[in-house]
Amino acid sequence: MKLQSFNIKKICVAMLAMTGAMLTNGHALAQATDAYPTKTIKLVVPFAPGGVTDTSGRILAEGLSKRLGQQVIVENKPGASGNIGAQQVATAAPDGYTLFLALDGTLVINPHAYSKIGFDTLKDFEPVAKIGNSVIILAANPSVNAKNLKELAALANSTPGGMSYGTSGNASIVHLAGELLKQQSNSNFVHVPYKGGGPAVADALAGHIPLTFASAASINQHLKAGKLVAIGVPSATRSAAYPDIPTFKESGIPGIELNSWVGIMAPAKTPAAIVAKLNKEINAVLQDPAVKAKLLGSGIEAANATSAQFGDEIKRDLAMYKPVVEKAGIKVN
């Protein structure tokens, strides 16, 4: 009985010590979260400098640095359609000091198109905030004899070999937009992938290809100059920046409602309080009229969403693109 009593005492002492340690660690974590951030934050952009994604990240980083009182620096980690940068952040410490500038193609298309990507979109990341939607436009060379999408679909079916459209690359969001158009309109559109949106637009301007799916920022000046003609946008509603361009649904091709979005993600298990603080401050930056104007100049319409809303959109898109990729037989090695 004495031995049992002694063992119980030892267990009680150990439990009290463990509880005290947990309370101390919890208090320390709470203090660290409350004080966040106390040092520089790294924003990993998984693409090369100069593109729309990189530009949006730098615009946000500038505004967020001012609001947080700590520098937010952009680190470009291009490669494998964003997979390399995503892998780096997926394995980073979940402390709020390494963030990821996420593009839809990387997180909701690549998992279906690549056999190995090195991360799990839903398990390895915590949605923080949505920056906004990048406007996608289907544009044609002026020589194309079609005034609207239905005429274009009919022309594609009557063209020997089909009608080609150029994009920034295989398994990109603009490629998926083209595949959805092909599937929903039952028309013979043929994908021509380029190494970037610039070359695709250049060939459409020169008339080497009749069509291009591209970001608004990359073709805006050509639309204004009449060197390219806007046919439609695949989004659910008309773009505020391009209100005269009809949606595909308005043009008689239903079932195509997609947005090309950019947003901020953190490694999984990042403290909820840090995620909430970042979401609040990022949304404050995005509501600044000057920031809105800068983003719109890059073809991005600023968002204002909670972390949960952004997470729901990611889950929805991840599920939506799977059958599209499978039906089109898109594979990237």
CSV table of C-alpha atoms in Angstrom, one decimal:
chain,number,residue,atom,x,y,z
A,1,MET,CA,0.0,0.0,0.0
A,2,LYS,CA,2.9,2.4,0.8
A,3,LEU,CA,4.4,1.6,-2.6
A,4,GLN,CA,1.1,2.3,-4.4
A,5,SER,CA,0.7,5.5,-2.4
A,6,PHE,CA,4.2,6.6,-3.4
A,7,ASN,CA,3.6,5.8,-7.1
A,8,ILE,CA,0.4,7.8,-7.1
A,9,LYS,CA,2.2,10.8,-5.5
A,10,LYS,CA,4.9,10.6,-8.2
A,11,ILE,CA,2.2,10.4,-11.0
A,12,CYS,CA,0.4,13.4,-9.5
A,13,VAL,CA,3.6,15.4,-9.3
A,14,ALA,CA,4.5,14.5,-12.9
A,15,MET,CA,1.0,15.5,-14.1
A,16,LEU,CA,1.2,18.8,-12.3
A,17,ALA,CA,4.6,19.5,-13.8
A,18,MET,CA,3.3,18.6,-17.3
A,19,THR,CA,0.3,20.8,-16.8
A,20,GLY,CA,2.5,23.7,-15.7
A,21,ALA,CA,4.7,23.2,-18.7
A,22,MET,CA,1.7,23.2,-21.1
A,23,LEU,CA,0.3,26.3,-19.5
A,24,THR,CA,3.7,28.0,-19.8
A,25,ASN,CA,4.1,27.0,-23.4
A,26,GLY,CA,0.5,28.0,-24.2
A,27,HIS,CA,1.1,31.4,-22.6
A,28,ALA,CA,4.3,31.9,-24.5
A,29,LEU,CA,2.5,30.9,-27.7
A,30,ALA,CA,-0.3,33.4,-27.0
A,31,GLN,CA,2.2,36.1,-26.3
A,32,ALA,CA,4.0,35.4,-29.5
A,33,THR,CA,0.8,35.4,-31.5
A,34,ASP,CA,-0.4,38.7,-29.9
A,35,ALA,CA,3.0,40.3,-30.7
A,36,TYR,CA,3.0,39.0,-34.3
A,37,PRO,CA,4.8,40.0,-36.4
A,38,THR,CA,8.1,40.8,-34.7
A,39,LYS,CA,10.3,40.2,-37.7
A,40,THR,CA,10.4,40.2,-41.5
A,41,ILE,CA,7.8,38.1,-43.3
A,42,LYS,CA,8.7,36.3,-46.5
A,43,LEU,CA,6.1,36.1,-49.3
A,44,VAL,CA,7.1,33.3,-51.7
A,45,VAL,CA,5.9,34.0,-55.3
A,46,PRO,CA,6.2,30.8,-57.4
A,47,PHE,CA,6.8,32.6,-60.7
A,48,ALA,CA,9.4,34.8,-62.2
A,49,PRO,CA,9.4,38.6,-61.6
A,50,GLY,CA,7.4,40.8,-63.9
A,51,GLY,CA,4.2,38.8,-64.4
A,52,VAL,CA,0.7,39.6,-63.2
A,53,THR,CA,1.1,37.2,-60.2
A,54,ASP,CA,4.4,38.8,-59.1
A,55,THR,CA,3.1,42.3,-59.6
A,56,SER,CA,0.0,41.6,-57.4
A,57,GLY,CA,2.3,40.2,-54.7
A,58,ARG,CA,4.5,43.2,-54.7
A,59,ILE,CA,1.6,45.6,-54.5
A,60,LEU,CA,0.2,43.7,-51.5
A,61,ALA,CA,3.6,43.4,-49.8
A,62,GLU,CA,4.1,47.1,-49.9
A,63,GLY,CA,0.7,47.9,-48.3
A,64,LEU,CA,1.0,45.1,-45.8
A,65,SER,CA,4.4,46.2,-44.7
A,66,LYS,CA,3.0,49.6,-43.7
A,67,ARG,CA,0.1,48.1,-41.8
A,68,LEU,CA,2.0,45.4,-39.9
A,69,GLY,CA,5.1,47.6,-39.1
A,70,GLN,CA,7.4,44.8,-40.4
A,71,GLN,CA,8.8,44.3,-43.9
A,72,VAL,CA,7.1,41.8,-46.2
A,73,ILE,CA,9.6,40.8,-48.8
A,74,VAL,CA,8.9,39.0,-52.0
A,75,GLU,CA,11.0,35.9,-52.8
A,76,ASN,CA,10.6,34.5,-56.3
A,77,LYS,CA,10.8,30.7,-56.6
A,78,PRO,CA,9.7,29.9,-60.2
A,79,GLY,CA,9.5,26.4,-61.7
A,80,ALA,CA,7.1,23.6,-62.5
A,81,SER,CA,4.1,25.8,-62.9
A,82,GLY,CA,4.4,27.0,-59.3
A,83,ASN,CA,5.0,23.6,-57.7
A,84,ILE,CA,8.5,24.4,-56.5
A,85,GLY,CA,7.4,27.4,-54.6
A,86,ALA,CA,4.4,25.6,-53.2
A,87,GLN,CA,6.6,22.7,-51.9
A,88,GLN,CA,8.9,25.2,-50.1
A,89,VAL,CA,6.0,26.8,-48.2
A,90,ALA,CA,4.2,23.5,-47.5
A,91,THR,CA,7.2,22.4,-45.5
A,92,ALA,CA,8.0,25.8,-43.8
A,93,ALA,CA,7.4,26.5,-40.1
A,94,PRO,CA,3.7,27.4,-39.5
A,95,ASP,CA,4.5,30.6,-37.6
A,96,GLY,CA,3.2,33.2,-40.0
A,97,TYR,CA,6.6,34.3,-41.3
A,98,THR,CA,6.5,32.3,-44.6
A,99,LEU,CA,3.5,33.0,-46.8
A,100,PHE,CA,2.6,31.8,-50.3
A,101,LEU,CA,1.2,33.8,-53.2
A,102,ALA,CA,-1.2,31.2,-54.6
A,103,LEU,CA,-2.4,31.1,-58.1
A,104,ASP,CA,-5.4,28.9,-59.0
A,105,GLY,CA,-3.4,26.9,-61.6
A,106,THR,CA,-0.9,25.8,-59.0
A,107,LEU,CA,-3.4,24.7,-56.3
A,108,VAL,CA,-6.5,23.5,-58.1
A,109,ILE,CA,-5.3,22.4,-61.6
A,110,ASN,CA,-1.8,21.1,-61.0
A,111,PRO,CA,-3.0,18.4,-58.6
A,112,HIS,CA,-5.0,16.8,-61.4
A,113,ALA,CA,-2.5,17.4,-64.3
A,114,TYR,CA,0.8,16.4,-62.6
A,115,SER,CA,1.5,12.9,-61.5
A,116,LYS,CA,3.7,14.2,-58.6
A,117,ILE,CA,3.5,17.7,-57.2
A,118,GLY,CA,5.0,17.4,-53.7
A,119,PHE,CA,2.1,18.9,-51.8
A,120,ASP,CA,-1.5,18.5,-50.9
A,121,THR,CA,-3.6,21.6,-51.5
A,122,LEU,CA,-6.1,21.0,-48.7
A,123,LYS,CA,-3.8,19.3,-46.1
A,124,ASP,CA,-0.6,21.3,-46.4
A,125,PHE,CA,-2.0,24.9,-46.6
A,126,GLU,CA,-4.1,27.2,-44.6
A,127,PRO,CA,-6.1,29.8,-46.7
A,128,VAL,CA,-5.4,33.3,-45.4
A,129,ALA,CA,-7.0,35.8,-47.8
A,130,LYS,CA,-8.0,36.2,-51.5
A,131,ILE,CA,-6.3,39.1,-53.3
A,132,GLY,CA,-8.7,39.1,-56.3
A,133,ASN,CA,-9.7,37.8,-59.7
A,134,SER,CA,-7.6,38.2,-62.8
A,135,VAL,CA,-9.8,38.9,-65.8
A,136,ILE,CA,-9.4,36.3,-68.6
A,137,ILE,CA,-10.5,37.3,-72.1
A,138,LEU,CA,-10.9,35.3,-75.3
A,139,ALA,CA,-9.6,37.5,-78.0
A,140,ALA,CA,-9.4,37.1,-81.8
A,141,ASN,CA,-7.3,38.5,-84.6
A,142,PRO,CA,-9.5,41.1,-86.5
A,143,SER,CA,-9.3,38.8,-89.6
A,144,VAL,CA,-11.5,36.2,-87.9
A,145,ASN,CA,-15.0,36.4,-89.4
A,146,ALA,CA,-17.0,36.0,-86.2
A,147,LYS,CA,-18.7,38.8,-84.2
A,148,ASN,CA,-19.7,36.7,-81.1
A,149,LEU,CA,-19.0,33.4,-79.4
A,150,LYS,CA,-21.7,31.4,-81.1
A,151,GLU,CA,-20.5,32.5,-84.5
A,152,LEU,CA,-17.0,31.6,-83.5
A,153,ALA,CA,-18.0,28.1,-82.4
A,154,ALA,CA,-19.8,27.5,-85.7
A,155,LEU,CA,-16.7,28.8,-87.5
A,156,ALA,CA,-14.5,26.4,-85.5
A,157,ASN,CA,-16.6,23.4,-86.6
A,158,SER,CA,-16.5,24.4,-90.2
A,159,THR,CA,-12.7,25.0,-90.3
A,160,PRO,CA,-10.7,22.0,-91.5
A,161,GLY,CA,-8.6,20.8,-88.6
A,162,GLY,CA,-10.5,23.1,-86.2
A,163,MET,CA,-9.6,26.6,-84.9
A,164,SER,CA,-6.6,27.0,-82.8
A,165,TYR,CA,-6.2,29.1,-79.7
A,166,GLY,CA,-2.9,30.0,-78.0
A,167,THR,CA,-2.3,30.1,-74.2
A,168,SER,CA,0.5,30.6,-71.8
A,169,GLY,CA,1.0,26.9,-71.5
A,170,ASN,CA,-0.3,23.4,-70.9
A,171,ALA,CA,-2.6,22.9,-67.8
A,172,SER,CA,-2.8,26.7,-67.2
A,173,ILE,CA,-6.1,28.3,-66.2
A,174,VAL,CA,-6.5,29.7,-69.7
A,175,HIS,CA,-6.0,26.3,-71.2
A,176,LEU,CA,-8.8,25.0,-68.9
A,177,ALA,CA,-11.0,27.9,-70.0
A,178,GLY,CA,-10.4,26.8,-73.6
A,179,GLU,CA,-11.2,23.1,-72.8
A,180,LEU,CA,-14.4,24.1,-71.0
A,181,LEU,CA,-15.4,26.1,-74.1
A,182,LYS,CA,-14.6,23.2,-76.3
A,183,GLN,CA,-16.6,20.7,-74.2
A,184,GLN,CA,-19.6,23.0,-73.5
A,185,SER,CA,-20.0,24.2,-77.0
A,186,ASN,CA,-19.1,20.9,-78.6
A,187,SER,CA,-16.9,22.8,-81.0
A,188,ASN,CA,-13.5,22.0,-82.6
A,189,PHE,CA,-11.2,24.4,-80.8
A,190,VAL,CA,-7.5,23.2,-80.8
A,191,HIS,CA,-5.1,24.2,-78.0
A,192,VAL,CA,-1.7,25.6,-78.9
A,193,PRO,CA,0.5,25.9,-75.7
A,194,TYR,CA,3.3,28.5,-75.6
A,195,LYS,CA,6.0,29.2,-73.1
A,196,GLY,CA,4.3,32.2,-71.6
A,197,GLY,CA,1.4,34.4,-72.5
A,198,GLY,CA,3.5,36.9,-74.3
A,199,PRO,CA,4.4,34.7,-77.3
A,200,ALA,CA,0.8,33.5,-77.6
A,201,VAL,CA,-0.5,37.1,-77.8
A,202,ALA,CA,2.3,38.0,-80.3
A,203,ASP,CA,1.3,35.1,-82.6
A,204,ALA,CA,-2.4,36.1,-82.4
A,205,LEU,CA,-1.5,39.7,-83.2
A,206,ALA,CA,0.5,38.5,-86.2
A,207,GLY,CA,-2.3,36.3,-87.4
A,208,HIS,CA,-0.3,33.0,-87.0
A,209,ILE,CA,-3.1,31.8,-84.7
A,210,PRO,CA,-6.7,33.1,-84.8
A,211,LEU,CA,-7.4,33.2,-81.1
A,212,THR,CA,-5.8,33.6,-77.7
A,213,PHE,CA,-7.0,33.1,-74.2
A,214,ALA,CA,-5.1,35.6,-72.1
A,215,SER,CA,-5.1,37.8,-69.0
A,216,ALA,CA,-6.6,41.2,-69.5
A,217,ALA,CA,-3.4,42.9,-68.5
A,218,SER,CA,-1.5,41.3,-71.4
A,219,ILE,CA,-3.9,42.3,-74.1
A,220,ASN,CA,-5.5,45.5,-72.8
A,221,GLN,CA,-3.4,47.8,-75.0
A,222,HIS,CA,-4.1,45.6,-78.1
A,223,LEU,CA,-7.8,45.7,-77.5
A,224,LYS,CA,-7.8,49.5,-77.2
A,225,ALA,CA,-5.8,49.7,-80.4
A,226,GLY,CA,-8.1,47.4,-82.3
A,227,LYS,CA,-5.3,44.9,-83.0
A,228,LEU,CA,-7.3,42.2,-81.2
A,229,VAL,CA,-11.0,41.8,-80.8
A,230,ALA,CA,-12.6,40.7,-77.5
A,231,ILE,CA,-15.0,37.8,-77.9
A,232,GLY,CA,-16.0,37.1,-74.3
A,233,VAL,CA,-15.1,36.4,-70.7
A,234,PRO,CA,-15.6,33.0,-69.0
A,235,SER,CA,-16.5,34.5,-65.6
A,236,ALA,CA,-20.0,34.3,-64.0
A,237,THR,CA,-20.5,38.0,-64.5
A,238,ARG,CA,-19.1,40.8,-66.6
A,239,SER,CA,-15.8,42.3,-65.5
A,240,ALA,CA,-16.1,45.7,-63.9
A,241,ALA,CA,-13.0,46.7,-65.8
A,242,TYR,CA,-14.4,45.5,-69.1
A,243,PRO,CA,-18.2,45.9,-68.8
A,244,ASP,CA,-18.7,45.8,-72.6
A,245,ILE,CA,-17.4,42.3,-73.0
A,246,PRO,CA,-20.2,39.7,-72.6
A,247,THR,CA,-19.8,36.5,-70.6
A,248,PHE,CA,-19.9,33.1,-72.3
A,249,LYS,CA,-23.2,32.4,-70.8
A,250,GLU,CA,-24.7,35.6,-72.2
A,251,SER,CA,-23.3,34.6,-75.5
A,252,GLY,CA,-25.3,31.4,-75.5
A,253,ILE,CA,-22.7,29.0,-74.1
A,254,PRO,CA,-23.8,28.1,-70.6
A,255,GLY,CA,-21.9,26.0,-68.0
A,256,ILE,CA,-18.7,28.0,-68.0
A,257,GLU,CA,-18.1,30.1,-64.9
A,258,LEU,CA,-14.5,30.3,-63.9
A,259,ASN,CA,-12.3,32.9,-62.3
A,260,SER,CA,-8.5,33.1,-62.3
A,261,TRP,CA,-7.7,34.1,-58.7
A,262,VAL,CA,-4.7,35.0,-56.7
A,263,GLY,CA,-4.5,34.8,-52.9
A,264,ILE,CA,-2.4,34.3,-49.8
A,265,MET,CA,-1.8,30.9,-48.2
A,266,ALA,CA,0.1,29.9,-45.1
A,267,PRO,CA,1.5,26.5,-44.1
A,268,ALA,CA,-1.0,24.2,-42.4
A,269,LYS,CA,-1.3,24.5,-38.6
A,270,THR,CA,-0.5,28.2,-38.6
A,271,PRO,CA,-2.2,29.6,-35.5
A,272,ALA,CA,-5.8,30.8,-36.1
A,273,ALA,CA,-5.1,34.1,-34.5
A,274,ILE,CA,-2.2,34.9,-36.9
A,275,VAL,CA,-4.4,33.8,-39.9
A,276,ALA,CA,-7.2,36.1,-38.6
A,277,LYS,CA,-4.9,39.0,-38.2
A,278,LEU,CA,-3.4,38.6,-41.6
A,279,ASN,CA,-6.8,38.3,-43.2
A,280,LYS,CA,-7.9,41.5,-41.5
A,281,GLU,CA,-4.8,43.5,-42.5
A,282,ILE,CA,-4.7,42.1,-46.1
A,283,ASN,CA,-8.4,43.0,-46.7
A,284,ALA,CA,-7.7,46.5,-45.3
A,285,VAL,CA,-4.9,46.9,-47.8
A,286,LEU,CA,-7.1,45.7,-50.6
A,287,GLN,CA,-9.8,48.2,-49.8
A,288,ASP,CA,-7.4,51.1,-50.2
A,289,PRO,CA,-8.5,53.0,-53.4
A,290,ALA,CA,-4.9,53.4,-54.5
A,291,VAL,CA,-4.2,49.7,-54.1
A,292,LYS,CA,-7.4,48.8,-55.9
A,293,ALA,CA,-6.4,51.0,-58.8
A,294,LYS,CA,-2.9,49.5,-59.0
A,295,LEU,CA,-4.3,46.0,-59.0
A,296,LEU,CA,-7.0,46.9,-61.6
A,297,GLY,CA,-4.2,48.3,-63.8
A,298,SER,CA,-2.7,44.8,-63.7
A,299,GLY,CA,-6.0,43.2,-64.6
A,300,ILE,CA,-6.9,42.1,-61.1
A,301,GLU,CA,-10.2,43.1,-59.4
A,302,ALA,CA,-9.6,43.3,-55.6
A,303,ALA,CA,-11.5,40.9,-53.3
A,304,ASN,CA,-12.7,41.2,-49.8
A,305,ALA,CA,-13.2,37.6,-48.4
A,306,THR,CA,-12.8,35.8,-45.2
A,307,SER,CA,-10.3,33.0,-44.9
A,308,ALA,CA,-13.2,30.5,-44.8
A,309,GLN,CA,-14.8,31.9,-48.0
A,310,PHE,CA,-11.4,31.7,-49.8
A,311,GLY,CA,-11.0,28.2,-48.6
A,312,ASP,CA,-14.5,27.2,-49.8
A,313,GLU,CA,-13.6,28.6,-53.3
A,314,ILE,CA,-10.4,26.6,-53.4
A,315,LYS,CA,-12.3,23.4,-52.5
A,316,ARG,CA,-15.0,24.1,-55.1
A,317,ASP,CA,-12.5,24.8,-57.9
A,318,LEU,CA,-10.3,21.8,-57.0
A,319,ALA,CA,-13.4,19.5,-57.5
A,320,MET,CA,-14.6,21.4,-60.6
A,321,TYR,CA,-11.5,21.1,-62.6
A,322,LYS,CA,-10.9,17.4,-62.0
A,323,PRO,CA,-13.4,16.1,-64.6
A,324,VAL,CA,-12.3,18.8,-67.1
A,325,VAL,CA,-8.7,17.8,-66.9
A,326,GLU,CA,-9.5,14.1,-67.1
A,327,LYS,CA,-11.8,14.5,-70.1
A,328,ALA,CA,-9.3,16.6,-72.0
A,329,GLY,CA,-6.5,14.1,-71.1
A,330,ILE,CA,-4.2,16.8,-69.8
A,331,LYS,CA,-1.0,15.4,-68.4
A,332,VAL,CA,2.2,17.1,-67.4
A,333,ASN,CA,5.4,15.2,-66.6
